[in-house]
Coordinates of C-alpha atoms (C1' of nucleotides) in Angstrom, one line a residue:
Chain Y
M559 CA 25.5 62.2 -86.3
T560 CA 25.8 64.5 -89.3
T561 CA 28.8 65.5 -91.3
N562 CA 28.5 69.0 -89.8
T563 CA 28.8 67.7 -86.3
V564 CA 31.9 65.8 -87.2
F565 CA 33.6 68.9 -88.6
R566 CA 32.7 70.9 -85.6
N567 CA 34.1 68.2 -83.3
R568 CA 37.3 68.0 -85.3
S569 CA 37.9 71.7 -84.9
V570 CA 37.4 71.4 -81.1
L571 CA 39.8 68.6 -81.0
I572 CA 42.5 70.5 -83.0
Y573 CA 42.0 73.5 -80.8
G574 CA 42.3 71.4 -77.6
L575 CA 45.4 69.7 -78.9
S576 CA 47.1 73.0 -79.8
L577 CA 46.4 74.3 -76.4
A578 CA 47.8 71.2 -74.8
L579 CA 50.9 71.4 -76.9
L580 CA 51.4 75.0 -76.0
M581 CA 51.1 74.3 -72.3
F582 CA 53.5 71.4 -72.6
L583 CA 56.0 73.7 -74.4
L584 CA 55.7 76.2 -71.7
K585 CA 56.2 73.6 -69.0
W586 CA 59.2 72.2 -70.8
L587 CA 60.7 75.7 -71.1
E588 CA 60.1 76.3 -67.5
W589 CA 61.8 73.0 -66.6
R590 CA 64.7 73.9 -68.9
F591 CA 65.4 77.1 -67.1
L592 CA 65.0 75.3 -63.8
V593 CA 67.7 72.8 -65.0
I594 CA 70.0 75.6 -66.0
D595 CA 69.4 77.5 -62.8
H596 CA 70.1 74.5 -60.6
A597 CA 72.6 72.7 -62.7
T598 CA 75.0 72.0 -59.8
E599 CA 72.3 70.7 -57.6
I600 CA 71.0 68.4 -60.3
Y601 CA 74.5 67.2 -61.0
A602 CA 75.1 66.5 -57.3
G603 CA 71.7 64.7 -57.2
C604 CA 72.6 62.6 -60.1
I605 CA 75.9 61.6 -58.5
A606 CA 74.2 60.9 -55.2
V607 CA 71.6 58.6 -56.8
L608 CA 74.3 56.9 -58.9
F609 CA 76.6 56.3 -56.0
T610 CA 73.8 55.2 -53.7
G611 CA 73.0 52.6 -56.3
L612 CA 76.6 51.7 -56.5
G613 CA 76.8 51.3 -52.7
I614 CA 73.7 49.1 -52.6
W615 CA 75.1 47.0 -55.4
L616 CA 78.5 46.7 -53.7
A617 CA 76.9 45.8 -50.4
L618 CA 74.7 43.1 -51.9
K619 CA 77.5 41.7 -54.0
L620 CA 80.1 41.6 -51.3
A621 CA 78.1 40.9 -48.2
R622 CA 79.1 37.7 -46.6
P623 CA 76.2 35.3 -46.7
K624 CA 75.0 34.1 -43.4
V625 CA 75.7 30.4 -43.2
Q626 CA 72.9 28.2 -42.0
T627 CA 73.5 24.6 -41.4
V628 CA 70.7 22.1 -41.9
I629 CA 71.2 18.6 -40.7
V630 CA 69.3 16.1 -42.8
E631 CA 69.0 12.6 -41.4
R632 CA 69.4 9.8 -43.9
E633 CA 68.4 6.3 -43.0
V634 CA 71.0 3.6 -43.6
I635 CA 69.8 0.1 -43.1
I636 CA 72.6 -2.2 -42.0
R637 CA 72.1 -5.8 -41.4
T638 CA 74.2 -6.9 -38.5
D639 CA 74.2 -10.6 -38.7
S640 CA 77.8 -11.2 -37.9
F641 CA 79.3 -13.7 -40.2
M642 CA 81.4 -16.6 -38.8
L643 CA 83.0 -19.1 -41.0
D644 CA 81.7 -22.6 -40.5
E645 CA 84.9 -24.6 -40.2
K646 CA 83.1 -27.9 -40.2
Q647 CA 81.3 -27.2 -43.4
L648 CA 84.7 -26.2 -44.9
E649 CA 86.1 -29.5 -43.9
A650 CA 83.1 -31.4 -45.0
T651 CA 83.1 -30.0 -48.5
G652 CA 86.9 -30.3 -48.7
I653 CA 87.3 -26.8 -50.0
S654 CA 90.9 -25.7 -49.9
K655 CA 92.2 -22.3 -48.8
R656 CA 92.9 -21.1 -52.3
E657 CA 89.5 -22.2 -53.5
L658 CA 87.8 -20.4 -50.6
E659 CA 89.7 -17.3 -51.6
V660 CA 88.5 -17.5 -55.1
L661 CA 85.0 -18.1 -53.9
Q662 CA 85.0 -15.0 -51.7
L663 CA 86.2 -12.8 -54.6
M664 CA 83.6 -14.4 -56.9
A665 CA 80.9 -13.4 -54.4
E666 CA 82.2 -9.9 -54.6
G667 CA 81.3 -9.9 -58.2
L668 CA 84.7 -10.1 -59.7
S669 CA 85.4 -11.8 -63.1
N670 CA 87.9 -14.6 -63.4
E671 CA 90.3 -12.2 -64.9
Q672 CA 90.0 -9.7 -62.0
I673 CA 90.3 -12.6 -59.5
A674 CA 93.5 -13.7 -61.3
E675 CA 95.0 -10.2 -61.0
R676 CA 94.0 -10.0 -57.4
I677 CA 95.7 -13.2 -56.2
F678 CA 98.6 -13.0 -58.7
V679 CA 97.9 -16.1 -60.8
S680 CA 96.7 -16.7 -64.3
V681 CA 93.1 -16.9 -65.5
N682 CA 93.6 -20.5 -66.2
T683 CA 94.4 -21.2 -62.6
V684 CA 91.4 -19.4 -61.4
K685 CA 89.3 -21.5 -63.8
T686 CA 90.8 -24.6 -62.4
H687 CA 90.1 -23.5 -58.9
S688 CA 86.5 -22.6 -59.7
S689 CA 86.0 -25.8 -61.5
K690 CA 87.1 -27.8 -58.5
L691 CA 85.1 -25.6 -56.3
F692 CA 81.9 -26.2 -58.3
G693 CA 82.5 -29.9 -58.1
K694 CA 82.9 -29.8 -54.3
L695 CA 79.8 -27.6 -53.9
D696 CA 77.9 -29.7 -56.5
V697 CA 77.0 -26.8 -58.7
I698 CA 77.8 -25.8 -62.3
R699 CA 77.4 -22.0 -62.1
R700 CA 79.3 -19.5 -60.0
T701 CA 76.1 -17.7 -59.0
H702 CA 74.7 -21.0 -57.6
A703 CA 78.1 -21.6 -55.9
I704 CA 77.8 -18.3 -54.2
D705 CA 74.3 -18.9 -53.0
K706 CA 75.1 -22.3 -51.7
A707 CA 78.3 -21.2 -50.0
R708 CA 76.4 -18.5 -48.3
K709 CA 73.8 -20.9 -47.0
L710 CA 76.6 -23.1 -45.7
N711 CA 78.2 -20.1 -43.9
L712 CA 81.3 -20.3 -46.0
I713 CA 81.1 -16.7 -47.1
P714 CA 79.3 -13.7 -45.5
Chain K
M434 CA 131.5 67.5 -27.5
T435 CA 131.9 71.2 -26.6
T436 CA 129.2 73.9 -26.0
N437 CA 130.3 75.6 -29.1
T438 CA 129.5 72.6 -31.2
V439 CA 126.0 72.4 -29.6
F440 CA 125.3 76.0 -30.5
R441 CA 126.4 75.7 -34.0
N442 CA 124.3 72.5 -34.3
R443 CA 121.2 74.3 -33.0
S444 CA 121.6 77.1 -35.6
V445 CA 121.7 74.5 -38.3
L446 CA 118.6 72.8 -36.9
I447 CA 116.6 76.1 -36.7
Y448 CA 117.7 76.9 -40.2
G449 CA 116.6 73.6 -41.5
L450 CA 113.2 73.7 -39.7
S451 CA 112.5 77.2 -41.1
L452 CA 113.2 75.9 -44.6
A453 CA 111.0 72.9 -44.1
L454 CA 108.2 75.1 -42.7
L455 CA 108.4 77.4 -45.7
M456 CA 108.3 74.6 -48.1
F457 CA 105.3 73.1 -46.3
L458 CA 103.6 76.5 -46.5
L459 CA 104.2 76.7 -50.1
K460 CA 102.9 73.2 -50.7
W461 CA 99.8 74.0 -48.6
L462 CA 99.1 77.1 -50.6
E463 CA 99.5 75.1 -53.8
W464 CA 97.1 72.6 -52.5
R465 CA 94.6 75.3 -51.5
F466 CA 94.6 76.7 -54.9
L467 CA 94.1 73.2 -56.3
V468 CA 91.1 72.9 -54.0
I469 CA 89.7 76.1 -55.2
D470 CA 90.3 75.3 -58.8
H471 CA 88.7 71.9 -58.5
A472 CA 86.0 72.8 -56.0
T473 CA 83.2 71.1 -58.0
E474 CA 85.1 67.9 -58.6
I475 CA 86.0 67.6 -54.9
Y476 CA 82.4 68.4 -54.0
A477 CA 81.2 65.7 -56.3
G478 CA 83.7 63.3 -54.9
C479 CA 82.6 64.0 -51.4
I480 CA 79.0 63.4 -52.4
A481 CA 80.0 60.2 -54.2
V482 CA 81.8 58.8 -51.2
L483 CA 79.0 59.9 -48.8
F484 CA 76.2 58.3 -50.9
T485 CA 78.2 55.2 -51.6
G486 CA 78.4 54.8 -47.9
L487 CA 74.7 55.5 -47.6
G488 CA 73.9 53.0 -50.2
I489 CA 76.0 50.3 -48.5
W490 CA 74.3 51.2 -45.2
L491 CA 70.9 51.0 -46.7
A492 CA 71.5 47.8 -48.4
L493 CA 72.9 46.2 -45.3
K494 CA 70.1 47.6 -43.2
L495 CA 67.2 46.8 -45.4
A496 CA 68.2 43.9 -47.6
R497 CA 67.0 40.5 -46.6
P498 CA 70.0 38.7 -45.2
K499 CA 71.6 36.4 -47.7
V500 CA 71.3 32.9 -46.3
Q501 CA 73.4 30.1 -47.5
T502 CA 72.1 26.8 -46.6
V503 CA 74.5 24.0 -46.0
I504 CA 73.0 20.6 -45.8
V505 CA 74.8 18.1 -43.7
E506 CA 73.7 14.5 -44.0
R507 CA 73.7 12.6 -40.8
E508 CA 73.5 8.8 -41.2
V509 CA 71.0 7.2 -38.9
I510 CA 71.9 3.6 -38.7
I511 CA 69.0 1.2 -38.5
R512 CA 70.0 -2.2 -37.4
T513 CA 67.9 -5.1 -38.5
D514 CA 68.5 -8.8 -38.5
S515 CA 65.7 -9.8 -40.9
F516 CA 65.7 -8.7 -44.5
M517 CA 63.5 -5.9 -45.4
L518 CA 63.3 -4.6 -48.9
D519 CA 64.6 -1.0 -49.2
E520 CA 61.8 0.6 -51.1
K521 CA 63.7 3.9 -51.4
Q522 CA 66.7 2.2 -53.0
L523 CA 64.3 0.4 -55.3
E524 CA 62.9 3.7 -56.4
A525 CA 66.2 5.4 -56.6
T526 CA 67.6 2.7 -58.9
G527 CA 64.4 2.6 -60.9
I528 CA 64.3 -1.2 -60.9
S529 CA 61.0 -2.6 -62.1
K530 CA 59.0 -5.4 -60.5
R531 CA 59.9 -7.9 -63.2
E532 CA 63.6 -6.9 -63.0
L533 CA 63.6 -7.4 -59.3
E534 CA 62.1 -10.9 -59.8
V535 CA 64.8 -11.8 -62.2
L536 CA 67.4 -10.4 -59.8
Q537 CA 66.1 -12.6 -57.0
L538 CA 66.2 -15.7 -59.1
M539 CA 69.7 -14.8 -60.3
A540 CA 70.8 -14.5 -56.7
E541 CA 69.5 -18.0 -56.1
G542 CA 72.0 -19.2 -58.7
L543 CA 69.6 -19.9 -61.6
S544 CA 70.7 -19.7 -65.2
N545 CA 68.9 -17.4 -67.6
E546 CA 67.2 -20.4 -69.1
Q547 CA 66.0 -21.6 -65.7
I548 CA 64.8 -18.2 -64.8
A549 CA 62.9 -18.1 -68.1
E550 CA 61.2 -21.4 -67.3
R551 CA 60.4 -20.2 -63.8
I552 CA 58.6 -17.0 -64.8
F553 CA 57.2 -18.4 -68.0
V554 CA 58.9 -16.1 -70.5
S555 CA 61.6 -16.7 -73.2
V556 CA 65.3 -16.6 -72.5
N557 CA 65.5 -13.4 -74.6
T558 CA 63.2 -11.7 -72.3
V559 CA 65.2 -12.7 -69.3
K560 CA 68.3 -11.3 -71.1
T561 CA 66.6 -8.0 -71.8
H562 CA 65.6 -7.8 -68.1
S563 CA 69.0 -8.6 -66.9
S564 CA 70.6 -6.2 -69.3
K565 CA 68.4 -3.3 -68.1
L566 CA 69.0 -4.4 -64.5
F567 CA 72.8 -4.3 -65.0
G568 CA 72.5 -0.8 -66.4
K569 CA 70.5 0.4 -63.5
L570 CA 72.9 -1.1 -61.0
D571 CA 75.9 0.1 -62.9
V572 CA 77.5 -3.3 -63.3
I573 CA 78.3 -5.6 -66.2
R574 CA 78.2 -9.0 -64.5
R575 CA 75.4 -10.9 -62.7
T576 CA 77.6 -11.8 -59.7
H577 CA 78.5 -8.1 -59.3
A578 CA 74.8 -7.2 -59.6
I579 CA 73.9 -9.7 -56.9
D580 CA 76.6 -8.4 -54.6
K581 CA 75.6 -4.8 -55.1
A582 CA 71.8 -5.5 -54.8
R583 CA 72.5 -7.3 -51.5
K584 CA 74.4 -4.3 -50.2
L585 CA 71.5 -2.0 -51.3
N586 CA 69.0 -4.3 -49.5
L587 CA 67.2 -5.2 -52.6
I588 CA 67.6 -8.9 -52.1
P589 CA 68.2 -10.9 -48.9
Chain H
dG1377 C1' 111.4 -42.0 -51.1
dC1378 C1' 107.0 -42.1 -52.8
dG1379 C1' 102.1 -41.4 -53.2
dG1380 C1' 98.7 -37.9 -52.5
dC1381 C1' 97.2 -33.3 -52.4
dA1382 C1' 97.3 -28.5 -53.3
dC1383 C1' 98.7 -25.2 -56.4
dT1384 C1' 100.0 -23.7 -60.7
dC1385 C1' 99.5 -23.2 -65.9
dA1386 C1' 98.3 -24.3 -70.8
dT1387 C1' 95.4 -25.5 -74.8
dA1388 C1' 91.2 -26.6 -76.9
dC1389 C1' 86.5 -26.7 -76.9
dT1390 C1' 81.5 -25.9 -75.5
dT1391 C1' 78.1 -23.3 -73.2
dT1392 C1' 76.3 -19.3 -71.1
dA1393 C1' 76.2 -14.5 -70.4
dG1394 C1' 75.9 -10.1 -72.1
dG1395 C1' 75.5 -6.1 -75.7
dG1396 C1' 73.0 -3.9 -79.4
dT1397 C1' 69.1 -3.2 -82.2
dG1398 C1' 64.4 -3.3 -83.4
dA1399 C1' 59.8 -4.4 -82.8
dT1400 C1' 55.1 -5.4 -80.7
dT1401 C1' 52.0 -5.7 -76.9
dT1402 C1' 50.3 -4.4 -72.1
dT1403 C1' 49.5 -1.5 -68.8
dG1404 C1' 49.2 2.2 -65.6
dC1405 C1' 48.3 6.9 -65.2
dA1406 C1' 47.0 11.6 -66.4
Chain F
dT1461 C1' 41.6 8.3 -74.4
dG1462 C1' 46.2 8.7 -75.4
dC1463 C1' 50.9 8.5 -74.0
dA1464 C1' 55.0 6.7 -71.6
dA1465 C1' 56.9 3.1 -69.4
dA1466 C1' 57.1 -1.7 -68.8
dA1467 C1' 57.1 -6.1 -70.6
dT1468 C1' 57.6 -9.2 -74.2
dC1469 C1' 60.4 -11.5 -78.0
dA1470 C1' 63.8 -12.2 -81.9
dC1471 C1' 68.4 -12.1 -84.1
dC1472 C1' 73.3 -11.5 -84.3
dC1473 C1' 77.6 -11.1 -82.4
dT1474 C1' 81.3 -10.9 -78.8
dA1475 C1' 83.0 -11.9 -74.3
dA1476 C1' 83.2 -14.6 -70.4
dA1477 C1' 82.5 -18.7 -68.0
dG1478 C1' 83.0 -23.5 -67.6
dT1479 C1' 84.8 -28.4 -69.1
dA1480 C1' 88.3 -31.6 -70.2
dT1481 C1' 92.8 -33.0 -70.2
dG1482 C1' 97.5 -32.9 -69.3
dA1483 C1' 101.5 -31.5 -67.0
dG1484 C1' 105.0 -29.4 -63.7
dT1485 C1' 106.2 -28.1 -58.8
dG1486 C1' 106.4 -28.3 -53.8
dC1487 C1' 104.8 -30.0 -49.4
dC1488 C1' 103.4 -33.5 -46.0
dG1489 C1' 103.0 -37.9 -43.9
dC1490 C1' 103.8 -42.7 -43.9

DNA sequence: GCGGCACTCATACTTTAGGGTGATTTTGCA
DNA sequence: TGCAAAATCACCCTAAAGTATGAGTGCCGC
């Protein structure tokens, strides 16, 4: 492509652009007059569009949601071995009422202090009870006492 | 009450009614001029109201109905006499295999040292496991952990 | 009435459990 | 193959549990 061709093409381009601009201007003027002529209609149209939008927004915002209830089933495994205190074992081990009480609370995971609060005695008393309890169950740890007591049907 | 009085009263009534009518007429005229003066505003207002209504109608007619889902959990009780590990709970709590092992031995009443011997690790390791275990079960004592784990069907 | 037992409490001490931190190795999974 | 989680271990410290001993009170049965 020679330089000459480029120049000729540029002229064509400029000419085309000018033409396009002119037509655009004319169209714009035409549109302007249209706007002036139909000002009221356009005004009304704008309001219509605006308030239609408002109405839609209002409806969506305020519409009461339809409530749909979904029931989800959740499995709960419950062991139903009914506990019954073994009185004979209680007698055999020689565990007293109070000691059994402490043992039950122990099995629920309470600390000595919490047990003391629960049965309205001092921590020292709880310690004495548990010590004697351990002796009677022949264990040296509360966890072991709990396990053994359960196997003897002294606690659930 | 005499007839005279009635007549006099009727005159008063007619006079009053005429006055009221006149005032009403005047008010109406006033309002008419107001309407004429503000014709455009009233026109716009009518359009606004109309299209707001249209918008609401459109929205209600075309919009996908808003559905609010309410999930109701229904417990399905599964009764079982024999122990069966609740895998879901295990997953939910995030307790690992080793931690569960430690938990089981704990429940048998073993001390940390005994557990360490049993599973061939150091006491420190057992402590680490139990600490993490307590965190996952949201407890701070082994007895409480045992009780909770039993209730969650993690141990027999 | 008195001994025995259950219950209560205290003090002093030892042991065990539990928390916190940090580090290394294994392992399962993408 | 590389990363995250699990598993392993150590050290230090505090809190809780457990032991030992002694002592006071109230109840029951002989």
